[in-house]
Coordinates of C-alpha atoms in Angstrom, one line a residue:
X254 CA 127.9 -104.6 102.1
X255 CA 128.1 -101.1 100.5
X256 CA 128.1 -98.2 102.8
X257 CA 129.0 -95.5 100.3
X258 CA 127.6 -94.2 97.0
X259 CA 129.5 -93.4 93.9
X260 CA 128.8 -89.7 94.5
X261 CA 130.5 -89.9 97.9
X262 CA 133.4 -91.6 96.3
X263 CA 133.6 -88.8 93.7
X264 CA 133.8 -86.2 96.4
X265 CA 136.4 -88.1 98.3
X266 CA 138.6 -88.7 95.2
X267 CA 138.4 -85.0 94.3
X268 CA 139.6 -84.0 97.7
X269 CA 142.4 -86.6 97.7
X270 CA 143.6 -85.6 94.2
X271 CA 143.1 -81.9 94.6
X272 CA 145.1 -81.3 97.8
X273 CA 148.7 -81.8 96.8
X274 CA 149.0 -80.2 93.2
X275 CA 147.2 -77.0 94.0
X276 CA 149.0 -76.4 97.3
X277 CA 152.6 -77.5 96.6
X278 CA 153.1 -78.5 93.0
X279 CA 152.2 -75.4 90.9
X280 CA 155.7 -74.0 91.2
X281 CA 157.1 -77.2 89.8
X282 CA 154.7 -77.0 86.9
X283 CA 156.0 -73.6 85.9
X284 CA 159.6 -74.8 86.3
X285 CA 159.0 -77.8 84.1
X286 CA 156.8 -76.4 81.4
X287 CA 156.5 -72.6 81.5
X288 CA 153.8 -71.4 79.1
X289 CA 153.1 -75.0 78.2
X290 CA 151.9 -76.0 81.7
X291 CA 148.3 -76.3 80.6
X292 CA 149.2 -78.9 77.9
X293 CA 151.5 -80.8 80.3
X294 CA 148.7 -81.0 82.9
X295 CA 146.1 -82.3 80.4
X296 CA 148.7 -84.6 78.8
X297 CA 149.6 -86.1 82.2
X298 CA 146.0 -86.7 83.1
X299 CA 145.3 -88.4 79.7
X300 CA 148.2 -90.7 80.2
X301 CA 147.0 -91.5 83.7
X302 CA 143.6 -92.6 82.3
X303 CA 145.4 -95.8 81.1
X304 CA 146.1 -96.7 84.7
X305 CA 142.5 -95.7 85.7
X306 CA 141.0 -98.1 83.2
X307 CA 143.1 -101.0 84.4
X308 CA 142.3 -100.1 88.0
X309 CA 138.6 -100.1 87.3
X310 CA 138.9 -103.4 85.4
X311 CA 140.7 -105.0 88.3
X312 CA 138.1 -103.7 90.8
X313 CA 135.2 -104.8 88.6
X314 CA 136.4 -108.4 88.6
X315 CA 134.8 -108.8 92.1
X316 CA 133.0 -105.4 92.5
X317 CA 131.7 -106.2 96.1
X318 CA 134.9 -107.6 97.5
X319 CA 138.0 -106.0 98.9
X320 CA 141.0 -106.2 96.6
X321 CA 143.2 -107.7 99.4
X322 CA 140.8 -110.6 99.7
X323 CA 140.7 -111.7 96.1
X324 CA 144.1 -110.5 94.8
X325 CA 145.8 -113.8 95.6
X326 CA 143.2 -115.7 93.6
X327 CA 144.4 -113.8 90.5
X328 CA 148.2 -113.7 90.7
X329 CA 149.0 -116.1 93.6
X330 CA 149.7 -115.7 97.2
X331 CA 153.4 -114.7 97.1
X332 CA 153.0 -112.2 94.3
X333 CA 150.0 -110.7 95.9
X334 CA 151.8 -110.2 99.2
X335 CA 154.8 -108.7 97.3
X336 CA 152.6 -106.1 95.7
X337 CA 150.8 -105.5 99.0
X338 CA 154.1 -104.7 100.7
X339 CA 155.0 -102.4 97.9
X340 CA 151.8 -100.5 98.3
X341 CA 152.4 -100.2 102.1
X342 CA 155.9 -98.7 101.4
X343 CA 154.5 -96.3 98.8
X344 CA 151.8 -95.0 101.1
X345 CA 154.4 -94.6 103.8
X346 CA 156.6 -92.6 101.4
X347 CA 153.7 -90.4 100.2
X348 CA 152.6 -89.8 103.8
X349 CA 156.1 -88.7 104.7
X350 CA 156.4 -86.4 101.7
X351 CA 152.9 -84.8 102.4
X352 CA 153.7 -84.2 106.0
X353 CA 157.1 -82.8 105.2
X354 CA 155.6 -80.4 102.6
X355 CA 153.1 -79.2 105.1
X356 CA 155.6 -78.7 107.9
X357 CA 158.0 -76.9 105.6
X358 CA 155.2 -74.6 104.7
X359 CA 154.2 -73.9 108.4
X360 CA 157.8 -73.5 109.5
X361 CA 158.8 -71.1 106.7
X362 CA 155.6 -69.0 106.9
X363 CA 154.2 -69.0 110.4
X364 CA 156.1 -71.1 112.9
X365 CA 159.8 -70.5 112.3
X366 CA 160.7 -70.9 116.0
X367 CA 158.6 -74.0 116.7
X368 CA 160.6 -77.2 117.0
X369 CA 160.1 -79.5 114.0
X370 CA 159.6 -82.6 116.3
X371 CA 156.6 -80.8 118.0
X372 CA 155.0 -79.8 114.7
X373 CA 155.4 -83.2 113.1
X374 CA 154.2 -85.0 116.2
X375 CA 151.0 -83.0 116.5
X376 CA 150.3 -83.3 112.8
X377 CA 150.8 -87.0 112.7
X378 CA 148.8 -87.5 115.9
X379 CA 145.8 -85.8 114.2
X380 CA 146.3 -88.0 111.1
X381 CA 146.5 -91.1 113.3
X382 CA 143.3 -90.4 115.1
X383 CA 141.5 -89.8 111.8
X384 CA 142.9 -93.0 110.2
X385 CA 141.9 -95.1 113.2
X386 CA 138.3 -93.9 112.7
X387 CA 138.1 -96.0 109.6
X388 CA 137.5 -95.5 105.9
X389 CA 133.8 -94.4 106.1
X390 CA 134.7 -91.7 108.6
X391 CA 137.5 -90.4 106.3
X392 CA 135.1 -90.3 103.4
X393 CA 132.4 -88.5 105.4
X394 CA 135.0 -85.9 106.5
X395 CA 136.0 -85.3 102.9
X396 CA 132.4 -84.5 102.0
X397 CA 132.3 -81.4 104.2
X398 CA 135.8 -80.4 103.0
X399 CA 134.5 -80.8 99.4
X400 CA 131.8 -78.2 99.9
X401 CA 134.2 -75.8 101.6
X402 CA 136.7 -76.2 98.8
X403 CA 134.0 -75.4 96.2
X404 CA 132.9 -72.3 98.2
X405 CA 136.4 -70.9 98.7
X406 CA 137.4 -71.6 95.1
X407 CA 134.3 -69.8 93.9
X408 CA 135.4 -66.8 96.0
X409 CA 139.0 -67.0 94.9
X410 CA 138.6 -67.2 91.2
X411 CA 136.8 -63.9 90.5
X412 CA 138.9 -62.1 93.1
X413 CA 142.3 -63.2 91.8
X414 CA 141.2 -63.2 88.1
X415 CA 140.4 -59.6 87.9
X416 CA 143.9 -58.3 87.6
X417 CA 147.0 -59.4 85.7
X418 CA 148.0 -59.2 82.1
X419 CA 145.6 -61.2 79.9
X420 CA 147.8 -60.6 76.8
X421 CA 150.3 -63.0 78.2
X422 CA 147.9 -65.8 77.5
X423 CA 148.7 -65.5 73.8
X424 CA 151.9 -67.4 74.5
X425 CA 149.8 -70.4 75.5
X426 CA 148.8 -70.8 71.8
X427 CA 152.1 -69.8 70.2
X428 CA 154.8 -71.2 72.4
X429 CA 155.2 -75.0 71.8
X430 CA 158.1 -77.3 72.4
X431 CA 156.9 -80.8 71.9
X432 CA 159.8 -82.7 73.6
X433 CA 159.3 -80.4 76.7
X434 CA 155.6 -81.0 76.6
X435 CA 156.2 -84.8 76.5
X436 CA 158.5 -84.6 79.5
X437 CA 156.1 -82.3 81.3
X438 CA 153.2 -84.7 80.7
X439 CA 155.2 -87.6 82.0
X440 CA 156.2 -85.5 85.1
X441 CA 152.6 -84.4 85.9
X442 CA 151.2 -87.9 85.3
X443 CA 151.9 -89.0 89.0
X444 CA 149.7 -86.1 90.2
X445 CA 146.7 -88.1 88.8
X446 CA 147.9 -91.7 88.7
X447 CA 147.2 -92.9 92.3
X448 CA 144.0 -94.6 91.1
X449 CA 145.2 -97.9 92.4
X450 CA 144.8 -96.7 96.0
X451 CA 141.1 -96.3 95.4
X452 CA 140.7 -100.1 95.2
X453 CA 140.7 -99.9 99.0
X454 CA 137.3 -98.1 98.8
X455 CA 135.8 -101.5 98.1
X456 CA 133.7 -103.1 99.5
X457 CA 132.4 -99.9 101.0
X458 CA 131.6 -98.8 97.5
X459 CA 131.0 -101.2 94.6
X460 CA 133.3 -101.1 91.6
X461 CA 130.6 -100.8 88.9
X462 CA 130.0 -98.4 86.1
X463 CA 129.0 -95.4 88.3
X464 CA 132.3 -95.8 90.2
X465 CA 134.2 -95.6 86.9
X466 CA 132.3 -92.4 86.0
X467 CA 133.1 -90.9 89.4
X468 CA 136.8 -91.6 89.0
X469 CA 136.9 -89.9 85.5
X470 CA 134.9 -86.9 86.7
X471 CA 137.0 -86.5 89.8
X472 CA 140.2 -86.3 87.7
X473 CA 138.6 -84.0 85.2
X474 CA 137.4 -81.6 87.9
X475 CA 140.8 -81.5 89.5
X476 CA 142.4 -80.7 86.1
X477 CA 140.0 -77.8 85.6
X478 CA 140.7 -76.3 89.0
X479 CA 144.5 -76.6 88.4
X480 CA 144.2 -75.0 85.0
X481 CA 142.1 -72.1 86.4
X482 CA 144.6 -71.3 89.1
X483 CA 147.6 -71.8 86.8
X484 CA 146.1 -69.3 84.3
X485 CA 145.5 -66.7 87.0
X486 CA 149.1 -67.1 88.3
X487 CA 150.5 -66.8 84.8
X488 CA 148.6 -63.6 84.2
X489 CA 149.8 -62.0 87.4
X490 CA 153.4 -63.2 87.8
X491 CA 154.4 -64.7 84.5
X492 CA 156.1 -68.2 84.2
X493 CA 159.6 -67.1 85.5
X494 CA 158.5 -65.2 88.6
X495 CA 156.0 -68.0 89.4
X496 CA 158.7 -70.6 89.1
X497 CA 160.8 -68.7 91.7
X498 CA 157.9 -68.5 94.2
X499 CA 157.6 -71.5 96.5
X500 CA 153.8 -71.1 96.9
X501 CA 152.6 -69.1 93.9
X502 CA 148.9 -69.5 94.7
X503 CA 149.3 -68.3 98.2
X504 CA 151.3 -65.2 97.0
X505 CA 148.5 -64.6 94.4
X506 CA 145.8 -64.7 97.1
X507 CA 147.8 -62.2 99.3
X508 CA 147.5 -59.7 96.5
X509 CA 143.7 -60.0 96.4
X510 CA 142.2 -57.6 98.9
X511 CA 138.6 -58.2 100.2
X512 CA 138.1 -55.1 102.3
X513 CA 139.0 -54.1 105.8
X514 CA 136.8 -56.8 107.4
X515 CA 138.4 -59.8 105.7
X516 CA 141.6 -58.1 104.8
X517 CA 142.7 -61.1 102.7
X518 CA 141.8 -64.7 102.4
X519 CA 145.2 -66.4 102.8
X520 CA 144.3 -67.7 106.4
X521 CA 141.2 -69.4 104.9
X522 CA 143.3 -70.9 102.1
X523 CA 145.8 -72.3 104.6
X524 CA 142.9 -73.8 106.6
X525 CA 141.6 -75.5 103.5
X526 CA 145.0 -76.8 102.6
X527 CA 145.5 -78.2 106.1
X528 CA 142.2 -80.1 106.2
X529 CA 142.6 -81.5 102.7
X530 CA 146.2 -82.6 103.6
X531 CA 144.9 -84.3 106.7
X532 CA 142.2 -86.2 104.7
X533 CA 144.7 -87.3 102.1
X534 CA 147.3 -88.3 104.7
X535 CA 144.7 -90.1 106.8
X536 CA 143.7 -92.3 103.8
X537 CA 147.3 -93.1 103.0
X538 CA 147.9 -94.1 106.6
X539 CA 144.7 -96.2 106.6
X540 CA 145.8 -98.0 103.4
X541 CA 149.3 -98.6 104.7
X542 CA 148.0 -100.0 108.0
X543 CA 145.5 -102.3 106.2
X544 CA 148.2 -103.6 103.9
X545 CA 150.5 -104.2 106.8
X546 CA 147.9 -106.0 108.8
X547 CA 147.1 -108.2 105.8
X548 CA 150.7 -109.2 105.5
X549 CA 151.4 -109.7 109.2
X550 CA 148.1 -111.4 110.0
X551 CA 147.1 -108.7 112.6
X552 CA 143.3 -108.6 112.8
X553 CA 142.9 -105.0 113.7
X554 CA 144.7 -102.5 111.4
X555 CA 144.2 -99.8 114.1
X556 CA 146.9 -101.3 116.2
X557 CA 149.5 -100.6 113.4
X558 CA 148.6 -96.9 112.7
X559 CA 150.8 -95.5 115.5
X560 CA 153.7 -97.7 114.4
X561 CA 153.5 -96.5 110.8
X562 CA 153.0 -92.9 111.9
X563 CA 156.0 -93.1 114.1
X564 CA 158.1 -94.4 111.2
X565 CA 156.8 -91.5 109.1
X566 CA 157.7 -89.0 111.9
X567 CA 161.3 -90.3 111.8
X568 CA 161.5 -89.9 108.1
X569 CA 160.0 -86.4 108.3
X570 CA 162.5 -85.3 111.0
X571 CA 165.4 -86.8 109.0
X572 CA 164.3 -84.9 105.9
X573 CA 163.9 -81.7 108.0
X574 CA 167.5 -81.9 109.2
X575 CA 168.9 -82.5 105.7
X576 CA 167.1 -80.3 103.2
X577 CA 169.4 -81.5 100.4
X578 CA 168.5 -85.1 100.9
X579 CA 164.8 -84.2 100.8
X580 CA 165.2 -82.3 97.5
X581 CA 167.2 -85.1 96.1
X582 CA 164.5 -87.6 97.1
X583 CA 161.6 -85.8 95.5
X584 CA 163.6 -84.9 92.3
X585 CA 165.4 -88.1 91.6
X586 CA 164.2 -90.5 89.0
X587 CA 164.3 -93.5 91.3
X588 CA 161.3 -92.5 93.3
X589 CA 159.0 -91.8 90.3
X590 CA 160.2 -95.1 88.8
X591 CA 159.2 -96.9 92.0
X592 CA 155.9 -95.0 92.2
X593 CA 155.1 -95.9 88.6
X594 CA 155.9 -99.6 89.2
X595 CA 153.5 -99.8 92.1
X596 CA 150.8 -97.7 90.4
X597 CA 151.0 -100.0 87.3
X598 CA 150.2 -103.0 89.5
X599 CA 146.6 -103.3 88.1
X600 CA 148.0 -103.9 84.7
X601 CA 149.8 -107.0 86.0
X602 CA 146.7 -108.3 87.7
X603 CA 144.4 -107.8 84.8
X604 CA 146.9 -109.3 82.3
X605 CA 147.3 -112.4 84.5
X606 CA 143.5 -112.7 84.9
X607 CA 143.0 -112.5 81.1
X608 CA 145.7 -115.1 80.5
X609 CA 144.2 -117.5 83.0
X610 CA 140.7 -116.9 81.7
X611 CA 141.9 -117.7 78.2
X612 CA 143.5 -120.9 79.4
X613 CA 140.3 -121.9 81.2
X614 CA 138.2 -121.4 78.1
X615 CA 140.6 -123.5 76.0
X616 CA 140.5 -126.3 78.6
X617 CA 136.7 -126.1 78.8
X618 CA 136.4 -126.4 75.0
X619 CA 138.9 -129.3 75.0
X620 CA 137.0 -131.2 77.7
X621 CA 133.6 -130.6 76.1
X622 CA 134.7 -131.6 72.6
X623 CA 133.4 -135.1 71.6
X624 CA 136.0 -137.9 71.6
X625 CA 136.7 -139.6 68.3

């Protein structure tokens, strides 16, 4: 039974994909690509469309069924369980990184004297309560956040876009280093390549043509917003200063004054970042708990959310104690390779399905052929 529409799925996917790059990854984009960041962003999104098409194809095999219920019919029980466990581990890792990024932001900007264990515990408790509410509740929450994001972005763009040096934008058309663009596109691809996780929206939403359109439009909208903010940051700070700022968009907003009443909008921006991060992390925790309950045979995934959140809290506190290990984890090639392996899972399922379908057709033709 379908409880959600493709429009609701679009708004949820936008909130999920939008939260992390705009808040925490713009600095990395300037470090990787400089003036070519706009090309790298578009290139990374275009590469991720390959994974999107295979994800949609996999979901459309049984559009009204959950992927966990029919996956073993495609690749076999053991292989399906193997990929399910990998997805659970990936969601745990992404959840830990998201919470760690958020806590580093709070600790460095506003709560330097607050113990990390307290901040992480309260944050993960909020995420747990949301994840236990279920998928439909998470999607409904994202609908309100979507409207607030559009409103605040509409206020931010004209305010931060009025200043800066527009002449610097000439370098966007004249400065090209194709090997660097290729590496930048590969590096930005993970920002948009988590399409596989949206398989868990079924059967609440059917994987039919409107769902495919929603997935494409969600990615395109996120790319447009990233490029707008990237251009404004480039005009005001340049690529080298922006690369040295940990939160370039926040610093840009602090320069935009809105009068004595509002003073500036950085508290509003922080509130939006917090709610989008909670929505994204709640969905990751939900997916991880559903996968773990499928593997272990536990009927209610809610009973596993606190166990997974506790594991994430341990990882977060370990990273907080050793900043070098955290930086090594997010910048090493092992993690992107593992992420790409898991996110390429739909390709394996679709390829196996095509092979089996071809064999069935050959067997059917052979059995229906008249005997000599």
